[in-house]
Amino acid sequence: MDIALDKVCELILRARAIDVKEGQTDPASGSNPIDDGSVDALTSSPDDATETELRDVISGLNDDERADLIALVYIGRGDMEPEEWADAVRLAREREEASSLSTADWLIGIPNLADLLDEGLSLMGRSCT
């Protein structure tokens, strides 16, 4: 893989922070966060720093690293086997070239991104632990 393990692990942590958030259930509560049990901390919003940070990290990756990240998703969700790594990377490059959707938008749109990346790493014989 051309992407460093620590970068993938950082992305997994950031994606997990996004995965635990949910849509707004009380957008104008106006109450004290302590009275609400601070549940708004788990509410997703468009200006959420966590998602912005994840976008920035993905956008800051070079072409090879982004292709590897996409290939890990393909392997993690079972679209391809670890032995097909070169093909997975080739397909990832084709996806980037053909899609009007940025890689960051595409990846963030995957609901279980962290789990897929973690599974992809595991199948490739690597781990964040």
PDB file of C-alpha atoms in Angstrom:
ATOM      1  CA  MET A   1       0.000   0.000   0.000  1.00  0.00           C
ATOM      2  CA  ASP A   2       1.172   3.508  -0.790  1.00  0.00           C
ATOM      3  CA  ILE A   3      -0.747   5.035   2.120  1.00  0.00           C
ATOM      4  CA  ALA A   4       0.849   4.918   5.547  1.00  0.00           C
ATOM      5  CA  LEU A   5      -0.932   2.826   8.165  1.00  0.00           C
ATOM      6  CA  ASP A   6      -1.049   5.752  10.604  1.00  0.00           C
ATOM      7  CA  LYS A   7      -2.948   7.858   8.029  1.00  0.00           C
ATOM      8  CA  VAL A   8      -5.543   5.137   7.554  1.00  0.00           C
ATOM      9  CA  CYS A   9      -5.879   4.738  11.324  1.00  0.00           C
ATOM     10  CA  GLU A  10      -6.355   8.499  11.729  1.00  0.00           C
ATOM     11  CA  LEU A  11      -9.058   8.441   9.069  1.00  0.00           C
ATOM     12  CA  ILE A  12     -10.765   5.520  10.814  1.00  0.00           C
ATOM     13  CA  LEU A  13     -10.828   7.444  14.098  1.00  0.00           C
ATOM     14  CA  ARG A  14     -12.242  10.536  12.430  1.00  0.00           C
ATOM     15  CA  ALA A  15     -14.840   8.497  10.532  1.00  0.00           C
ATOM     16  CA  ARG A  16     -15.916   6.772  13.765  1.00  0.00           C
ATOM     17  CA  ALA A  17     -16.436  10.209  15.337  1.00  0.00           C
ATOM     18  CA  ILE A  18     -18.809  11.036  12.483  1.00  0.00           C
ATOM     19  CA  ASP A  19     -20.556   7.633  12.550  1.00  0.00           C
ATOM     20  CA  VAL A  20     -21.704   8.104  16.163  1.00  0.00           C
ATOM     21  CA  LYS A  21     -23.506  11.314  15.305  1.00  0.00           C
ATOM     22  CA  GLU A  22     -27.154  11.454  14.347  1.00  0.00           C
ATOM     23  CA  GLY A  23     -29.401  13.985  12.672  1.00  0.00           C
ATOM     24  CA  GLN A  24     -30.885  16.865  14.603  1.00  0.00           C
ATOM     25  CA  THR A  25     -33.837  15.870  16.755  1.00  0.00           C
ATOM     26  CA  ASP A  26     -34.366  19.193  18.531  1.00  0.00           C
ATOM     27  CA  PRO A  27     -32.770  21.925  16.386  1.00  0.00           C
ATOM     28  CA  ALA A  28     -34.009  24.874  18.455  1.00  0.00           C
ATOM     29  CA  SER A  29     -34.141  23.524  21.976  1.00  0.00           C
ATOM     30  CA  GLY A  30     -32.681  26.710  23.478  1.00  0.00           C
ATOM     31  CA  SER A  31     -32.064  24.865  26.715  1.00  0.00           C
ATOM     32  CA  ASN A  32     -28.933  24.381  28.724  1.00  0.00           C
ATOM     33  CA  PRO A  33     -26.727  21.537  27.374  1.00  0.00           C
ATOM     34  CA  ILE A  34     -26.237  20.208  30.903  1.00  0.00           C
ATOM     35  CA  ASP A  35     -30.008  19.946  31.384  1.00  0.00           C
ATOM     36  CA  ASP A  36     -30.208  17.955  28.130  1.00  0.00           C
ATOM     37  CA  GLY A  37     -27.424  15.587  29.156  1.00  0.00           C
ATOM     38  CA  SER A  38     -25.197  17.164  26.465  1.00  0.00           C
ATOM     39  CA  VAL A  39     -26.857  15.029  23.784  1.00  0.00           C
ATOM     40  CA  ASP A  40     -26.356  17.836  21.237  1.00  0.00           C
ATOM     41  CA  ALA A  41     -22.670  16.847  21.188  1.00  0.00           C
ATOM     42  CA  LEU A  42     -23.761  13.736  19.281  1.00  0.00           C
ATOM     43  CA  THR A  43     -25.876  15.698  16.821  1.00  0.00           C
ATOM     44  CA  SER A  44     -24.510  16.135  13.335  1.00  0.00           C
ATOM     45  CA  SER A  45     -24.544  19.563  11.744  1.00  0.00           C
ATOM     46  CA  PRO A  46     -23.284  20.937   8.413  1.00  0.00           C
ATOM     47  CA  ASP A  47     -20.527  22.955  10.091  1.00  0.00           C
ATOM     48  CA  ASP A  48     -19.301  20.016  12.176  1.00  0.00           C
ATOM     49  CA  ALA A  49     -15.542  20.340  12.630  1.00  0.00           C
ATOM     50  CA  THR A  50     -15.082  16.562  12.619  1.00  0.00           C
ATOM     51  CA  GLU A  51     -16.486  16.169   9.115  1.00  0.00           C
ATOM     52  CA  THR A  52     -14.560  19.203   7.914  1.00  0.00           C
ATOM     53  CA  GLU A  53     -11.351  17.773   9.356  1.00  0.00           C
ATOM     54  CA  LEU A  54     -11.981  14.396   7.709  1.00  0.00           C
ATOM     55  CA  ARG A  55     -12.621  16.128   4.384  1.00  0.00           C
ATOM     56  CA  ASP A  56      -9.386  18.105   4.760  1.00  0.00           C
ATOM     57  CA  VAL A  57      -7.357  14.981   5.548  1.00  0.00           C
ATOM     58  CA  ILE A  58      -8.773  13.093   2.541  1.00  0.00           C
ATOM     59  CA  SER A  59      -8.298  16.089   0.238  1.00  0.00           C
ATOM     60  CA  GLY A  60      -4.699  16.407   1.434  1.00  0.00           C
ATOM     61  CA  LEU A  61      -3.832  12.876   0.347  1.00  0.00           C
ATOM     62  CA  ASN A  62      -1.938  12.393  -2.888  1.00  0.00           C
ATOM     63  CA  ASP A  63      -3.436  10.430  -5.813  1.00  0.00           C
ATOM     64  CA  ASP A  64      -1.833   7.130  -4.779  1.00  0.00           C
ATOM     65  CA  GLU A  65      -3.010   7.453  -1.179  1.00  0.00           C
ATOM     66  CA  ARG A  66      -6.592   8.262  -2.219  1.00  0.00           C
ATOM     67  CA  ALA A  67      -6.620   5.276  -4.580  1.00  0.00           C
ATOM     68  CA  ASP A  68      -5.381   3.026  -1.767  1.00  0.00           C
ATOM     69  CA  LEU A  69      -8.084   4.334   0.557  1.00  0.00           C
ATOM     70  CA  ILE A  70     -10.798   3.567  -1.996  1.00  0.00           C
ATOM     71  CA  ALA A  71      -9.260   0.139  -2.652  1.00  0.00           C
ATOM     72  CA  LEU A  72      -9.390  -0.596   1.087  1.00  0.00           C
ATOM     73  CA  VAL A  73     -13.121   0.196   1.037  1.00  0.00           C
ATOM     74  CA  TYR A  74     -13.605  -2.183  -1.910  1.00  0.00           C
ATOM     75  CA  ILE A  75     -11.796  -4.950  -0.054  1.00  0.00           C
ATOM     76  CA  GLY A  76     -13.432  -4.148   3.278  1.00  0.00           C
ATOM     77  CA  ARG A  77     -16.936  -4.462   1.875  1.00  0.00           C
ATOM     78  CA  GLY A  78     -16.110  -7.657  -0.026  1.00  0.00           C
ATOM     79  CA  ASP A  79     -16.201  -6.277  -3.565  1.00  0.00           C
ATOM     80  CA  MET A  80     -12.678  -7.574  -4.086  1.00  0.00           C
ATOM     81  CA  GLU A  81     -10.259  -9.934  -2.369  1.00  0.00           C
ATOM     82  CA  PRO A  82      -6.896  -8.886  -0.879  1.00  0.00           C
ATOM     83  CA  GLU A  83      -5.173 -10.867  -3.652  1.00  0.00           C
ATOM     84  CA  GLU A  84      -6.804  -8.463  -6.120  1.00  0.00           C
ATOM     85  CA  TRP A  85      -5.147  -5.389  -4.594  1.00  0.00           C
ATOM     86  CA  ALA A  86      -3.685  -4.142  -7.891  1.00  0.00           C
ATOM     87  CA  ASP A  87      -7.107  -4.430  -9.563  1.00  0.00           C
ATOM     88  CA  ALA A  88      -8.775  -2.677  -6.618  1.00  0.00           C
ATOM     89  CA  VAL A  89      -6.343   0.229  -6.907  1.00  0.00           C
ATOM     90  CA  ARG A  90      -6.894   0.389 -10.678  1.00  0.00           C
ATOM     91  CA  LEU A  91     -10.672   0.501 -10.182  1.00  0.00           C
ATOM     92  CA  ALA A  92     -10.232   3.166  -7.508  1.00  0.00           C
ATOM     93  CA  ARG A  93      -8.272   5.334  -9.938  1.00  0.00           C
ATOM     94  CA  GLU A  94     -10.968   4.830 -12.576  1.00  0.00           C
ATOM     95  CA  ARG A  95     -13.643   5.839 -10.039  1.00  0.00           C
ATOM     96  CA  GLU A  96     -11.754   9.030  -9.252  1.00  0.00           C
ATOM     97  CA  GLU A  97     -11.313   9.919 -12.912  1.00  0.00           C
ATOM     98  CA  ALA A  98     -14.893   9.152 -13.934  1.00  0.00           C
ATOM     99  CA  SER A  99     -16.819  10.528 -10.975  1.00  0.00           C
ATOM    100  CA  SER A 100     -18.011  14.087 -10.611  1.00  0.00           C
ATOM    101  CA  LEU A 101     -18.203  13.431  -6.857  1.00  0.00           C
ATOM    102  CA  SER A 102     -14.982  14.140  -4.968  1.00  0.00           C
ATOM    103  CA  THR A 103     -13.317  11.251  -3.168  1.00  0.00           C
ATOM    104  CA  ALA A 104     -13.923  12.990   0.164  1.00  0.00           C
ATOM    105  CA  ASP A 105     -17.652  13.354  -0.572  1.00  0.00           C
ATOM    106  CA  TRP A 106     -17.898   9.761  -1.791  1.00  0.00           C
ATOM    107  CA  LEU A 107     -16.099   8.323   1.238  1.00  0.00           C
ATOM    108  CA  ILE A 108     -17.948  10.468   3.794  1.00  0.00           C
ATOM    109  CA  GLY A 109     -21.214   9.372   2.190  1.00  0.00           C
ATOM    110  CA  ILE A 110     -20.511   5.746   3.134  1.00  0.00           C
ATOM    111  CA  PRO A 111     -22.357   5.156   6.439  1.00  0.00           C
ATOM    112  CA  ASN A 112     -19.950   2.561   7.827  1.00  0.00           C
ATOM    113  CA  LEU A 113     -16.716   3.925   6.361  1.00  0.00           C
ATOM    114  CA  ALA A 114     -14.652   3.319   9.500  1.00  0.00           C
ATOM    115  CA  ASP A 115     -15.725  -0.324   9.698  1.00  0.00           C
ATOM    116  CA  LEU A 116     -14.985  -0.915   6.016  1.00  0.00           C
ATOM    117  CA  LEU A 117     -11.519   0.622   6.259  1.00  0.00           C
ATOM    118  CA  ASP A 118     -10.807  -1.370   9.421  1.00  0.00           C
ATOM    119  CA  GLU A 119     -11.995  -4.593   7.763  1.00  0.00           C
ATOM    120  CA  GLY A 120      -9.972  -3.807   4.636  1.00  0.00           C
ATOM    121  CA  LEU A 121      -6.848  -3.336   6.739  1.00  0.00           C
ATOM    122  CA  SER A 122      -7.525  -6.557   8.596  1.00  0.00           C
ATOM    123  CA  LEU A 123      -7.947  -8.520   5.373  1.00  0.00           C
ATOM    124  CA  MET A 124      -4.666  -7.018   4.151  1.00  0.00           C
ATOM    125  CA  GLY A 125      -2.969  -8.301   7.309  1.00  0.00           C
ATOM    126  CA  ARG A 126      -2.676  -4.921   9.017  1.00  0.00           C
ATOM    127  CA  SER A 127      -4.264  -3.354  12.068  1.00  0.00           C
ATOM    128  CA  CYS A 128      -4.468  -0.057  13.922  1.00  0.00           C
ATOM    129  CA  THR A 129      -3.969  -1.750  17.295  1.00  0.00           C
TER     130      THR A 129
END
